[in-house]
Structures are given as C-alpha cells and as structure tokens.
mmCIF file of C-alpha atoms and ligand atoms in Angstrom:
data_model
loop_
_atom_site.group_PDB
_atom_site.id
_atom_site.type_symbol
_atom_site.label_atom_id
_atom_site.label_comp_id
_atom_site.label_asym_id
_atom_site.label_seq_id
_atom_site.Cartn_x
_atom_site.Cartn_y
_atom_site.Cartn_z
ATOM 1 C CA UNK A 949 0.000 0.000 0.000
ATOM 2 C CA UNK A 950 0.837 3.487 -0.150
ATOM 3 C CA UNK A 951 1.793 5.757 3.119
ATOM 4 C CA UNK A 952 -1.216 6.378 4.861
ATOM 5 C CA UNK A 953 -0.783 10.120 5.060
ATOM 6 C CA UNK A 954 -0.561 9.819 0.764
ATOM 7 C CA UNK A 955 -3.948 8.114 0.945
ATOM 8 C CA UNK A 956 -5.723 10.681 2.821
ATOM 9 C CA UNK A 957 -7.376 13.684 0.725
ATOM 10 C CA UNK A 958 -4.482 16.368 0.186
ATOM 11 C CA UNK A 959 -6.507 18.957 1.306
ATOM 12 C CA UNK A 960 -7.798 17.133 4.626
ATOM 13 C CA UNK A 961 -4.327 16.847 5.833
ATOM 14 C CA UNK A 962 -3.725 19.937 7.732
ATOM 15 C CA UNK A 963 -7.202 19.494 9.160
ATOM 16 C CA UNK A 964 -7.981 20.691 13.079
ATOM 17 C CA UNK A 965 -10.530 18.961 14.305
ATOM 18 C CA UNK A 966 -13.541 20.457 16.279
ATOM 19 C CA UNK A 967 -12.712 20.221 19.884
ATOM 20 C CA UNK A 968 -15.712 20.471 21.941
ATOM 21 C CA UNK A 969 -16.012 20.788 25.746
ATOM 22 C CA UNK A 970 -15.871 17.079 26.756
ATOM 23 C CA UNK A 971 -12.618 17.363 24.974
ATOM 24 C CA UNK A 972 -11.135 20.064 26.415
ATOM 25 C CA UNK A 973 -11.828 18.712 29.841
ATOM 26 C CA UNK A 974 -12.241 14.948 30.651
ATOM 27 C CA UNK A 975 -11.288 14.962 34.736
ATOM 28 C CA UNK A 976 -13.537 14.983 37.588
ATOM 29 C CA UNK A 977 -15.454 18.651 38.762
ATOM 30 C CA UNK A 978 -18.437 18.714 40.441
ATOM 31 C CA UNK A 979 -19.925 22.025 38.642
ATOM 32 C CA UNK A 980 -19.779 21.132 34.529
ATOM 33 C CA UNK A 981 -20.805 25.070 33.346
ATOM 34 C CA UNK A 982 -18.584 24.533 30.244
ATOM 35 C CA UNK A 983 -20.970 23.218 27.472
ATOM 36 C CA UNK A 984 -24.020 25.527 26.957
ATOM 37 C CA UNK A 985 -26.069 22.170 28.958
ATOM 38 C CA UNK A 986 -29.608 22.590 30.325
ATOM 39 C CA UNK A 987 -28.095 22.634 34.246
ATOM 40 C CA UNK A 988 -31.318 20.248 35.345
ATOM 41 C CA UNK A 989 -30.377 16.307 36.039
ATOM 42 C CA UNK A 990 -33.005 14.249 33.200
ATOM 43 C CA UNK A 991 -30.956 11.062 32.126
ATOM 44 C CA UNK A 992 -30.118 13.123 28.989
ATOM 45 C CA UNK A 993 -29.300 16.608 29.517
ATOM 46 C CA UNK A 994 -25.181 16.421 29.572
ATOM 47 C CA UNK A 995 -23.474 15.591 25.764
ATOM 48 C CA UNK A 996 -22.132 11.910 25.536
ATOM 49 C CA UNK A 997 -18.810 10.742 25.580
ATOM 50 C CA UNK A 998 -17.445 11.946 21.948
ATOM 51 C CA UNK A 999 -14.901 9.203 21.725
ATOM 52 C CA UNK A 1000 -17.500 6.464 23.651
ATOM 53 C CA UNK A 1001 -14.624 5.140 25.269
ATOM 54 C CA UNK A 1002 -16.417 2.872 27.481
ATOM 55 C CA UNK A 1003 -18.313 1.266 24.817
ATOM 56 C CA UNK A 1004 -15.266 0.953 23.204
ATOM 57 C CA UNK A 1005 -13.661 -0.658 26.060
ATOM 58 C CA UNK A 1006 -16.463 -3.374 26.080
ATOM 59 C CA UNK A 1007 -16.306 -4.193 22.691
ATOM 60 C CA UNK A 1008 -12.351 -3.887 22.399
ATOM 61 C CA UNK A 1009 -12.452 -6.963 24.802
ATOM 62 C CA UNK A 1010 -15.027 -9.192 22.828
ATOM 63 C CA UNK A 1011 -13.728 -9.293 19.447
ATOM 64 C CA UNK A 1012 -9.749 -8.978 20.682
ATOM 65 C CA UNK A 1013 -8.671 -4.983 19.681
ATOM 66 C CA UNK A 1014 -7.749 -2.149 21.763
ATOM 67 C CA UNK A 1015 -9.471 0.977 21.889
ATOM 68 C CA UNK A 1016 -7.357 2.672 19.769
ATOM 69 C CA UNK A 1017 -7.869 0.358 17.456
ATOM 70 C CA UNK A 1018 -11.733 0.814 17.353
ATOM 71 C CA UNK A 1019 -14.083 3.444 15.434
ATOM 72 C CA UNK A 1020 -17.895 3.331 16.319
ATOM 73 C CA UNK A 1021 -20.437 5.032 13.278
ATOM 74 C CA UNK A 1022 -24.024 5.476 13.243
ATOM 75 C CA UNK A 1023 -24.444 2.632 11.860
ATOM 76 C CA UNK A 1024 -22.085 0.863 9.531
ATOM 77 C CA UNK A 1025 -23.735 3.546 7.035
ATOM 78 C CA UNK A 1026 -22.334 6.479 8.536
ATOM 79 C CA UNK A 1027 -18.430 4.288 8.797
ATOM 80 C CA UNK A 1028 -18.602 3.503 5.097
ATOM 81 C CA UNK A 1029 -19.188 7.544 4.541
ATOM 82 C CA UNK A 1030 -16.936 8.902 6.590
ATOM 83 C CA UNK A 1031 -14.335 6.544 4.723
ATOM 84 C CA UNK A 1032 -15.218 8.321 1.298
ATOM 85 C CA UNK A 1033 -14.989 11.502 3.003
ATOM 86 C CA UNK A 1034 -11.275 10.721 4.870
ATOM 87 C CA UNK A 1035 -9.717 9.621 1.275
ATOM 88 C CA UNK A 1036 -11.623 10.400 -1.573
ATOM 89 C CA UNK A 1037 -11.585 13.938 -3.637
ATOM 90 C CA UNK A 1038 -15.064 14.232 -4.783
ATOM 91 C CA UNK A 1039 -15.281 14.131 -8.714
ATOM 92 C CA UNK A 1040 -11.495 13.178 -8.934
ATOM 93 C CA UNK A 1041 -11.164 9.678 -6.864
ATOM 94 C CA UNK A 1042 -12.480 6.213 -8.169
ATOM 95 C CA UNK A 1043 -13.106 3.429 -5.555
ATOM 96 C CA UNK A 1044 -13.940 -0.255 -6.383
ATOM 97 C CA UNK A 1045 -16.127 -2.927 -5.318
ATOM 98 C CA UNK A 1046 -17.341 -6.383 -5.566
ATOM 99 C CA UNK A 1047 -20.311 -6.997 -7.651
ATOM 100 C CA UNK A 1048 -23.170 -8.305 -6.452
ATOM 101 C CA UNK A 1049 -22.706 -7.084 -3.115
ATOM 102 C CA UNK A 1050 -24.392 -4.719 -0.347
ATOM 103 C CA UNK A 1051 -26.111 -1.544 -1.927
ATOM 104 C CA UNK A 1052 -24.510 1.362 0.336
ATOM 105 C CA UNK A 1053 -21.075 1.617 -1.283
ATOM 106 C CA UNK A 1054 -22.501 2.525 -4.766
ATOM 107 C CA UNK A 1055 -25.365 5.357 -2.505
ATOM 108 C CA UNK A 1056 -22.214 6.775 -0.680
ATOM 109 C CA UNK A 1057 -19.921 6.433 -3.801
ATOM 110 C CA UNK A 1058 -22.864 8.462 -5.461
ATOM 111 C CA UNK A 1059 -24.064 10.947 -2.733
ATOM 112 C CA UNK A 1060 -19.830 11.639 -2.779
ATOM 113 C CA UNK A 1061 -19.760 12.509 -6.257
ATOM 114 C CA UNK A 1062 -17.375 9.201 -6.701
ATOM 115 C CA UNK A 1063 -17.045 7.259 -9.409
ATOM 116 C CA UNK A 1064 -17.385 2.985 -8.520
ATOM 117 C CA UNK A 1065 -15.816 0.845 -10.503
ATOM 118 C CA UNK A 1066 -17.670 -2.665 -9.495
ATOM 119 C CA UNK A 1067 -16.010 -5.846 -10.057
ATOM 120 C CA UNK A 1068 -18.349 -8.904 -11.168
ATOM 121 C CA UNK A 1069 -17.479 -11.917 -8.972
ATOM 122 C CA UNK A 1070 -17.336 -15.322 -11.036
ATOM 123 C CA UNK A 1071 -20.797 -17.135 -11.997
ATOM 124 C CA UNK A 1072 -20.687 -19.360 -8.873
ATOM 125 C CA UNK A 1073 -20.107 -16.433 -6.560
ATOM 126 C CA UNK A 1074 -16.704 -16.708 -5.997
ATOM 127 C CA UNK A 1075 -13.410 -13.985 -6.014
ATOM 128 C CA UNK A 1076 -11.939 -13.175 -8.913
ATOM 129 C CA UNK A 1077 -8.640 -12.715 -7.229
ATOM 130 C CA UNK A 1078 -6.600 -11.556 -10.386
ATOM 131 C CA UNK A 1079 -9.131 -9.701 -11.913
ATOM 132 C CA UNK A 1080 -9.900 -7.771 -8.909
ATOM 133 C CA UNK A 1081 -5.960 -6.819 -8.487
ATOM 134 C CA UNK A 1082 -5.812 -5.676 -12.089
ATOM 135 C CA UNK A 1083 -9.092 -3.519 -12.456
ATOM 136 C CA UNK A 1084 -8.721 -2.094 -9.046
ATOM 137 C CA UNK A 1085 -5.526 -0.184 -9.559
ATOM 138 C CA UNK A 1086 -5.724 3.615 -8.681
ATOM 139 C CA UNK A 1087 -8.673 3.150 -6.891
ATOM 140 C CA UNK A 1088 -8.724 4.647 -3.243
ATOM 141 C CA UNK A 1089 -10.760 2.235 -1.646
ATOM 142 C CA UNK A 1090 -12.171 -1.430 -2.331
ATOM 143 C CA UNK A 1091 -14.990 -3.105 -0.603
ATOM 144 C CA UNK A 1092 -15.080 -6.758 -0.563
ATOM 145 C CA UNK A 1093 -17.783 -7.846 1.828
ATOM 146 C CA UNK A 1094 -17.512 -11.323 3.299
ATOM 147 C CA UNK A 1095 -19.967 -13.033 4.118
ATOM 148 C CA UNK A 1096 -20.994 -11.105 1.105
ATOM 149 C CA UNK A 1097 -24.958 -9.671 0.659
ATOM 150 C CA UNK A 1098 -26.754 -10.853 -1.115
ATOM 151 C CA UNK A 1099 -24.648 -14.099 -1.677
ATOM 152 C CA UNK A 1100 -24.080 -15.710 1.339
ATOM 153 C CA UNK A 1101 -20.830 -16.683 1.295
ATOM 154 C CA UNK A 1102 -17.522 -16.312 2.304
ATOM 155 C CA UNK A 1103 -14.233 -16.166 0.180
ATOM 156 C CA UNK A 1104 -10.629 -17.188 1.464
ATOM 157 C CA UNK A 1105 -8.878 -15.418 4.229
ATOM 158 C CA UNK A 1106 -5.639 -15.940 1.861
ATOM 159 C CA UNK A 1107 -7.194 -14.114 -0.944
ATOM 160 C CA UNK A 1108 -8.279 -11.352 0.768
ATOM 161 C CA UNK A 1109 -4.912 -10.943 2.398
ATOM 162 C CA UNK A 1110 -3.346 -11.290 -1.007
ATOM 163 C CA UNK A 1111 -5.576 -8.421 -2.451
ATOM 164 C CA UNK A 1112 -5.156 -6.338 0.328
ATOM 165 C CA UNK A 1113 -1.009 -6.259 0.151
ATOM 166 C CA UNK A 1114 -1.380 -6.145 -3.927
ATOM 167 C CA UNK A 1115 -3.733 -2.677 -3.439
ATOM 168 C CA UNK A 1116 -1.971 0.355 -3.191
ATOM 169 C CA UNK A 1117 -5.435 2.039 -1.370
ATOM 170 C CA UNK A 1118 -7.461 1.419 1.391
ATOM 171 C CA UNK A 1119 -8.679 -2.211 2.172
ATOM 172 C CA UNK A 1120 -12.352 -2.525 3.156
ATOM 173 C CA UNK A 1121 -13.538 -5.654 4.574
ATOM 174 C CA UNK A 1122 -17.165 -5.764 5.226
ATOM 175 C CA UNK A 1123 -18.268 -7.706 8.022
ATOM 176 C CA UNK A 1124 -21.847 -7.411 9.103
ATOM 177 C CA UNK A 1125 -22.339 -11.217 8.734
ATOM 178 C CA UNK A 1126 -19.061 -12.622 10.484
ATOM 179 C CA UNK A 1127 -20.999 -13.512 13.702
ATOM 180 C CA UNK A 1128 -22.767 -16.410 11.512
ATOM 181 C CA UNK A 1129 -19.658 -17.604 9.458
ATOM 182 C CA UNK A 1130 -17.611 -20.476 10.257
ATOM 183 C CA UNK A 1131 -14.358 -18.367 9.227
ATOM 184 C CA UNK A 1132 -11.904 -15.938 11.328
ATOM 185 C CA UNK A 1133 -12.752 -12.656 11.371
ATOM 186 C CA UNK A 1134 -9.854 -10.349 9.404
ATOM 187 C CA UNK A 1135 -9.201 -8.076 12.153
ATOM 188 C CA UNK A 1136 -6.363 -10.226 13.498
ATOM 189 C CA UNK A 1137 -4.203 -8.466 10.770
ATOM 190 C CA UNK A 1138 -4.732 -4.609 10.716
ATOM 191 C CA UNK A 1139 -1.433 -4.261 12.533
ATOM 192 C CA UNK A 1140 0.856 -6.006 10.064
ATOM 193 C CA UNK A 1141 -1.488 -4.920 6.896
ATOM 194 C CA UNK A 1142 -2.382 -1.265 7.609
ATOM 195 C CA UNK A 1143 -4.088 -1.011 4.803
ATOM 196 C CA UNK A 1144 -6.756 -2.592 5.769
ATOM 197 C CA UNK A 1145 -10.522 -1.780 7.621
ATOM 198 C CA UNK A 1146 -12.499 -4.384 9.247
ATOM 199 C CA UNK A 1147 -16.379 -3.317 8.983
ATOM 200 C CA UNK A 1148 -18.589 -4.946 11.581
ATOM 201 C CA UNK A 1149 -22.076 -4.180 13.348
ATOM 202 C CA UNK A 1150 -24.594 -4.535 15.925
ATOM 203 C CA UNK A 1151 -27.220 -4.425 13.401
ATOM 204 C CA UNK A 1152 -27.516 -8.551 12.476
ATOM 205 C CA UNK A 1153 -26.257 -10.804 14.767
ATOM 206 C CA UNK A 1154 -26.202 -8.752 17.853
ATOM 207 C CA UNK A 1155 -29.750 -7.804 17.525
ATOM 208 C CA UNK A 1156 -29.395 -4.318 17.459
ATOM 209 C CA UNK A 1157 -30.241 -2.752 14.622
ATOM 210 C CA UNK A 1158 -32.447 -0.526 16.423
ATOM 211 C CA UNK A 1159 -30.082 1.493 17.859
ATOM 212 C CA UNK A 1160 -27.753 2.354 14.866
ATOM 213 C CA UNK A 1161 -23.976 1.222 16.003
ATOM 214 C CA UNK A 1162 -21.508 0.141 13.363
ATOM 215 C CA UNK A 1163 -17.920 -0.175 14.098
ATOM 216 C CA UNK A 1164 -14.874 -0.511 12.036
ATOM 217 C CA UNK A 1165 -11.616 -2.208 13.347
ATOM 218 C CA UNK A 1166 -7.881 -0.784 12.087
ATOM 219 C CA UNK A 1167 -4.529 0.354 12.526
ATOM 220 C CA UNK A 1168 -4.556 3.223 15.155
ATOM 221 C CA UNK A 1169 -3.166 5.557 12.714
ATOM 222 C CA UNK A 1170 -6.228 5.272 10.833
ATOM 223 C CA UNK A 1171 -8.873 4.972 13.330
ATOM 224 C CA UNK A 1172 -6.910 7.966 14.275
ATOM 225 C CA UNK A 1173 -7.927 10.223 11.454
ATOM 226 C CA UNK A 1174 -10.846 8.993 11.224
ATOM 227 C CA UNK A 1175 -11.890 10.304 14.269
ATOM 228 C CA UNK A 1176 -10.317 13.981 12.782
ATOM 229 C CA UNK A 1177 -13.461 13.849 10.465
ATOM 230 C CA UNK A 1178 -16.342 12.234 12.267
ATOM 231 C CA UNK A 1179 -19.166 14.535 13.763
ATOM 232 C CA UNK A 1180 -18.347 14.960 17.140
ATOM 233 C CA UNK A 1181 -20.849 13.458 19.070
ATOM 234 C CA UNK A 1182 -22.162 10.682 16.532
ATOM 235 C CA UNK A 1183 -23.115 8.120 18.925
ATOM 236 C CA UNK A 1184 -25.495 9.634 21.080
ATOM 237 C CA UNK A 1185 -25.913 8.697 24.574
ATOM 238 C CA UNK A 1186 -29.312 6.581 24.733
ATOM 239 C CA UNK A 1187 -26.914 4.066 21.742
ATOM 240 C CA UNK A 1188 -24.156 4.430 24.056
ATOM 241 C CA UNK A 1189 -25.867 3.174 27.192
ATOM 242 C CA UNK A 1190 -28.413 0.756 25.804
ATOM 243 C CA UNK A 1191 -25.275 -1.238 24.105
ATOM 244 C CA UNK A 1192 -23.743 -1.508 26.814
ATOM 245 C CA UNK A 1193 -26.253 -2.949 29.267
ATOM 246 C CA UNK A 1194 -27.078 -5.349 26.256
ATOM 247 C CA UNK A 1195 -23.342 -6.576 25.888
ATOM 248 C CA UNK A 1196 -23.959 -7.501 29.250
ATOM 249 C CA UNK A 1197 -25.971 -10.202 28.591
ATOM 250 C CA UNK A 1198 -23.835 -11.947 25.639
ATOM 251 C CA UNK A 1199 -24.004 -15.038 26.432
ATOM 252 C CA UNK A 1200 -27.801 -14.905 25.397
ATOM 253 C CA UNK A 1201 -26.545 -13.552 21.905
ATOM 254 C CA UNK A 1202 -24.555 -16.651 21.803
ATOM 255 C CA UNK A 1203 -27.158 -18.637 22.387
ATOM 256 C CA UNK A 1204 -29.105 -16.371 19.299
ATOM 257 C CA UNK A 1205 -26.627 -17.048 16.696
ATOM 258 C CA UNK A 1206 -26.246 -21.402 17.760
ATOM 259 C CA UNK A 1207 -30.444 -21.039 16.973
ATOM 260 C CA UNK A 1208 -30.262 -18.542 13.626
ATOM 261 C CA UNK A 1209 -27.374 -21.568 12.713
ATOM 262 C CA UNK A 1210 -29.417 -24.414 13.522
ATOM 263 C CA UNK A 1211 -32.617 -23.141 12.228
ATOM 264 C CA UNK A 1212 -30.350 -22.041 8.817
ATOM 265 C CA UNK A 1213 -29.632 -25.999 8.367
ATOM 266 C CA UNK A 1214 -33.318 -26.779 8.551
ATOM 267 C CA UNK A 1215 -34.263 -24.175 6.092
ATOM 268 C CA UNK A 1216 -31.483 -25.296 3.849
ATOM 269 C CA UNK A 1217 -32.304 -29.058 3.779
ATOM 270 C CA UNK A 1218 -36.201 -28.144 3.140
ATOM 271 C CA UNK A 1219 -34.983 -26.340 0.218
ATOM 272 C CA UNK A 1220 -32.997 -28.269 -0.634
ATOM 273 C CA UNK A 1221 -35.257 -31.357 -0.923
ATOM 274 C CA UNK A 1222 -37.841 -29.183 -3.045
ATOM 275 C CA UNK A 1223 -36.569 -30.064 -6.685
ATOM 276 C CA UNK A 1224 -38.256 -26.971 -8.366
ATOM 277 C CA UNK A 1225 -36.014 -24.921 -5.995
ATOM 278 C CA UNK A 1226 -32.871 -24.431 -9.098
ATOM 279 C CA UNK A 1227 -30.394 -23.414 -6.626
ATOM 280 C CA UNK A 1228 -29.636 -23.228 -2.838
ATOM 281 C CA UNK A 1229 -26.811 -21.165 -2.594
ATOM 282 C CA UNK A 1230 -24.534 -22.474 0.474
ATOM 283 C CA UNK A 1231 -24.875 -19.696 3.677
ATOM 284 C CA UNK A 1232 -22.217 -18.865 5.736
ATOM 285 C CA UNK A 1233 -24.189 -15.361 6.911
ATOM 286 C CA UNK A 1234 -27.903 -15.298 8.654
ATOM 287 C CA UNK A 1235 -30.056 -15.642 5.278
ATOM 288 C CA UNK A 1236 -30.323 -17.713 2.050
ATOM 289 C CA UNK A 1237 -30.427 -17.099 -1.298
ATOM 290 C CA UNK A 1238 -32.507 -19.421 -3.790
ATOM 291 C CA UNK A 1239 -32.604 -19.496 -7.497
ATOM 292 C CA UNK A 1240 -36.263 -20.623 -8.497
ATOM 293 C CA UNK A 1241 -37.997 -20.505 -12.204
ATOM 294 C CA UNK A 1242 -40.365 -17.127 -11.559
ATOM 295 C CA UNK A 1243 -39.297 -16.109 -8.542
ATOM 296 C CA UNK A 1244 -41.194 -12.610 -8.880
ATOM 297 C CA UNK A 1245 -44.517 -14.925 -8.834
ATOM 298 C CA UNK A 1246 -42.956 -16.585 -5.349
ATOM 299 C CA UNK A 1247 -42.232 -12.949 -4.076
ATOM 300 C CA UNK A 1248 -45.987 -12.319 -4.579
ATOM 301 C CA UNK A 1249 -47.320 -15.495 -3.551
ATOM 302 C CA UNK A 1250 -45.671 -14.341 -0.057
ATOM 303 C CA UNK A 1251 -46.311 -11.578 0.199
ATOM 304 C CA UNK A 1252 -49.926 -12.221 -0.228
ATOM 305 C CA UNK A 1253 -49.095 -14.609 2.911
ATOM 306 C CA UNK A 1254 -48.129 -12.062 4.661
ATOM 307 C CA UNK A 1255 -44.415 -12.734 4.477
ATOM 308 C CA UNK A 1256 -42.023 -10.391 2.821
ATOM 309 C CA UNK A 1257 -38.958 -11.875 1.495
ATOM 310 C CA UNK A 1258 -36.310 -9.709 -0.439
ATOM 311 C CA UNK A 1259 -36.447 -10.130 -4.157
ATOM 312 C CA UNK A 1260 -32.796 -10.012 -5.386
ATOM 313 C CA UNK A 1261 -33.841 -10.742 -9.266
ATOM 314 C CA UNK A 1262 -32.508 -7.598 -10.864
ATOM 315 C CA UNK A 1263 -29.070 -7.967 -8.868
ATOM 316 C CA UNK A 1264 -25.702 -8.945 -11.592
ATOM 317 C CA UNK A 1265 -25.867 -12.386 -11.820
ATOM 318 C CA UNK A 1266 -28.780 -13.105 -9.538
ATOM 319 C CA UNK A 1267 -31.588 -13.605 -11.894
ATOM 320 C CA UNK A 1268 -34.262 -14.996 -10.267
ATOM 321 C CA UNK A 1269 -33.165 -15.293 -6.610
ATOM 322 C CA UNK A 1270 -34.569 -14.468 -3.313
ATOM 323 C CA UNK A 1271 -32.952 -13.721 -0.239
ATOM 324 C CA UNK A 1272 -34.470 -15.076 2.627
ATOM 325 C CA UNK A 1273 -33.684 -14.181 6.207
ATOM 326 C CA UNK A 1274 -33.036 -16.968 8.789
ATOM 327 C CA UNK A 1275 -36.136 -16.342 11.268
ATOM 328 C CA UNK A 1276 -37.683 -17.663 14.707
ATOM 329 C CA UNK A 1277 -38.310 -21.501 14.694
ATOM 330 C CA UNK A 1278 -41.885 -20.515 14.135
ATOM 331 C CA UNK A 1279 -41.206 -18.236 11.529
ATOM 332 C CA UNK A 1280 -39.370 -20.523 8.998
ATOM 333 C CA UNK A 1281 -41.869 -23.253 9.753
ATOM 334 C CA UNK A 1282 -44.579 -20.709 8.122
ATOM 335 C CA UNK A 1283 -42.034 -19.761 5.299
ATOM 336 C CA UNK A 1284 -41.466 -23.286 4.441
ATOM 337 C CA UNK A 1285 -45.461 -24.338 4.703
ATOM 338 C CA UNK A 1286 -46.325 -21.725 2.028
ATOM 339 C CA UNK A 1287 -43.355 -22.862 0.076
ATOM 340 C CA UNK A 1288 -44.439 -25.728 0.026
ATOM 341 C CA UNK A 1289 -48.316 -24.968 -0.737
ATOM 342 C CA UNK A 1290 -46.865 -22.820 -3.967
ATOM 343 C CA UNK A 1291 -45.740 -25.508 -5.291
ATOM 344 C CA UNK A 1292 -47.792 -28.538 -4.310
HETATM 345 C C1 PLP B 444 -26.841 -5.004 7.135
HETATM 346 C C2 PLP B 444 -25.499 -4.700 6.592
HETATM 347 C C3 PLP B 444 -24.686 -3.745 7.193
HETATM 348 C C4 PLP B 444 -25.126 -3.059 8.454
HETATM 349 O O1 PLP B 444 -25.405 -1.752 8.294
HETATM 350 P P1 PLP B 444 -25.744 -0.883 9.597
HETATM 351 O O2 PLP B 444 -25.748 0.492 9.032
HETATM 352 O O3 PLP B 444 -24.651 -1.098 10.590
HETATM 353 O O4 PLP B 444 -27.059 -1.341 10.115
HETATM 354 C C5 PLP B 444 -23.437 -3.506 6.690
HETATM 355 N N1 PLP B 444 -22.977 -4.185 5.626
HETATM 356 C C6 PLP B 444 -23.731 -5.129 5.031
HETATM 357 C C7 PLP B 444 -23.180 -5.891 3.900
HETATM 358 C C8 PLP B 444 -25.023 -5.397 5.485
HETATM 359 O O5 PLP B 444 -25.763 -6.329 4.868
#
C-alpha cells in the first residue's frame, strides 16, 4: 500500500478537528458550566462521551482490539461515509467494489460525487482474485464484503490478504455477517497490513439494529484520522448506554446465533429437498439465497401470505433469486409451509 498520510485527501491533511467541551476537559469537577447544557439532572441533559470510550472498552475486549484500534459510526452507514470523506476527492477519486454485493457503497460512492468501478465476482459467486488486483488499480478504496450480501458466502482469508497487500489504497472488509460464518474474522491483521478496515455491526447478529452502532476495526493511525473527520458526538448517549447494558448479557446472543445456525440448516435441507427450488446457494451469513424458475410470482405469492422476502432478481448475476432471512423456529416453519403450498 501506499503511506497512509498519501492516501488521505491532500486537502484534509492539515485538518484541526472540532474540539468540543468534553474534549477540552475529561477529569472529575463537580460544577460542569462549560458546554451551553440545560443545568437540570433528566438522564439526557449532559453531551455523551465523543470518543465512547467505554463502549469501546467493552467491545475492544469481545472481538480482541484495543481501543485505539476501534471506530464506532451510526451505523455501519455512517463508517462507510466517513471513509469516502477521509480519502476520496469528490469528482477526482475512483473506488472499487465487488459486484453483487451490499447496496450502500454505490449510494455513498454516489451521494460523494465518486465514481465505482464494481467488479463482477465469477458465476458461482466466488473472487476473482486476479481480476480484482488488475481492475482495481488507482482506486482509493475497495470493498469486498464477506460473508458477502446478497450471496451468502464467504471467500478465502488468503485471498483477501493477497488483495489487500497487492492494493496500493485502502482495504475494506465488510463484516456485518461474520458472527454467523464459520471463518476468522480479518481483524487479526490490521497491525501487520495497515491497509486494511475491518467493517462490523450490531445491526444482524447482535440484535441491534435498532439502535444504529456500526464499528470498524484498524490500525490506530487510521482509526486515528478517522476520528479527525467524524461529527463529534455521533453516537449519542441513549446508543451508548443501551449497548452496553445489552453486551452484558452476551451469552444470550450466543445462544441467538447457535439457533439462527441451527434453524439455517433446517431451512437449507427443506430447500434443498424441493426439486423446483434451481439453486440453494450455500450460507455462511444469517439468510439464504434461492434461485427458483419465476421467482417474482414466489415474491408475490408471499407476500400475499403475509411474508415479505427480499427479491434479489434484478441484482448482476442473480436472476431470479430471493434472499431469505433466517427467522424464529416458528417463523421458517410458516415460510417453508407456504413454500411448500406454492408448489404442491
Ligand atoms: C446489514 C449490513 C450492514 C449493516 O449496516 P448498519 O448500518 O450497521 O445497520 C453492513 N454491511 C452489510 C453488507 C449489510 O448487509
């Protein structure tokens, strides 16, 4: 890869970043008259931690990184914008990504006035290692999400290594399904390959997605200007708090994921076993995708059920699929019923 400091937008790199009061002073007082606050006690009425170091704390020590090492977003939405922001020079920069994959990078590539350059994965879903070294070349940044949306699968830890020290630009390993997948997560590497940003959330497996908290693992010299861009109080304090009471209590998101797993097997062998299913795509994330002859007519036929799949059809290279989310026991036993009516 380049230097970092190349990689970052030329005119971002003399940038001061706002300092607000809970930077300027982080000790103990009694009297806090230093940040324009309502004075009167609520829950709510003194500005959150800017750098949620708690939190991070707490989630440093479940998935193995230090602090420093940690960026929380809004979301994984707000992470993958504030990455465009850090390194690309709207209407100049070109970033790349794997195609089909999740529909933010192309929005923020978009919204950032960035070209995307998007990299068709082989018919059977799998990396085109080679290609994707050769077409990505002067691109800034390059998203390979694994498990990938709306695919289901993972690719090989060595060839996303190999990609990431053949890139000259900024790594970006999406995560959001790694809590289902029977593969490492990346993360073990940003020291030795600083090129690279691990993308994760509380959004799927940690049953979160209520409360908006993405989080993106790297080198500390990146997570380090990152946090030079970000809005300066982007996880607000109710997100703060309610995470971590819930990470608490993981031991009953263990016991979530074992059930989405198990219950992922079922749905996969009743698929399998229907013969006018065309293709059960093997899942390594918390959702399936089928290939089935008219599979706009099985969107309907759900929906009119009541259940609302997601209709992947007009996706590169995913004519005629649907994606179906793993769901409770009793759930899936509906989904596979009216499956099964459909067809009989
Ligand atoms: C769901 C999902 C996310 C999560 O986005 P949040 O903004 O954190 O909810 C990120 N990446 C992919 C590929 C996803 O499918």
């Amino acid at each position: 890869m380049k230097n970092l400091n190349e990689l970052i937008r030329p005119d971002l790199q003399d940038i001061k970043p706002y300092s607000s009061a809970r930077d300027e002073f982080e000790g103990e007082a009694s009297i806090f008259l230093d940040a324009n606050e309502n004075p009167f006690e609520n829950g709510v009425n003194r500005y959150p931690d800017p750098l949620q170091r708690k939190l991070k704390e707490r989630i440093g020590d479940i998935k193995g990184v230090s602090v420093n090492q940690l960026f929380l977003g809004n979301g994984s939405d707000e992470c993958i914008d504030l990455l465009f922001r850090l390194f690309c020079v709207p209407g100049k920069d070109r970033v790349s990504a794997i195609s089909p994959s999740y529909g933010m990078y192309s929005v923020s590539a978009k919204i950032n006035n960035i070209e995307l350059n998007e990299i068709l994965l082989n018919e059977d879903f799998s990396l085109p290692v080679d290609q994707i070294i050769e077409s990505s070349k002067g691109s800034k940044l390059l998203f390979i999400c694994s498990p990938n949306n709306p695919t289901a699968n993972s690719f090989e830890v060595g060839d996303m290594l190999r990609i990431a020290r053949e890139f000259e630009g900024i790594v970006v390993i999406d995560e959001a399904y790694i809590d289902f997948s029977d593969q490492p997560s990346l993360s073990k590497f940003i020291q030795e390959q600083s090129n690279l940003v691990i993308s994760q959330t509380l959004s799927k497996a940690y049953g979160m997605a209520g409360i908006r908290l993405g989080l993106m693992i790297a080198s500390t010299e990146l997570i380090g200007w990152v946090n030079k861009v970000k809005p300066p109080y982007n996880i607000n304090l109710l997100t703060q708090n309610f995470a971590l009471q819930k990470l608490q209590h993981i031991g009953q998101t263990e016991k979530e994921i074992l059930l989405i797993k198990e219950e992922r097997s079922r749905l996969e062998k009743f698929l399998n076993a229907e013969s006018r299913i065309l293709n059960v795509y093997p899942s390594d994330a918390n959702f399936i995708l089928i290939r089935v002859e008219g599979a706009d007519d099985l969107y309907d036929y759900l929906i009119k059920k009541g259940v609302v799949v997601r209709n992947r059809s007009k996706q590169p290279l995913c004519s005629n699929t649907l994606r179906l989310t793993v769901g409770t026991p009793e759930e899936n036993n509906k989904l596979m019923e009216f499956i099964n009516t459909y067809f009989s």
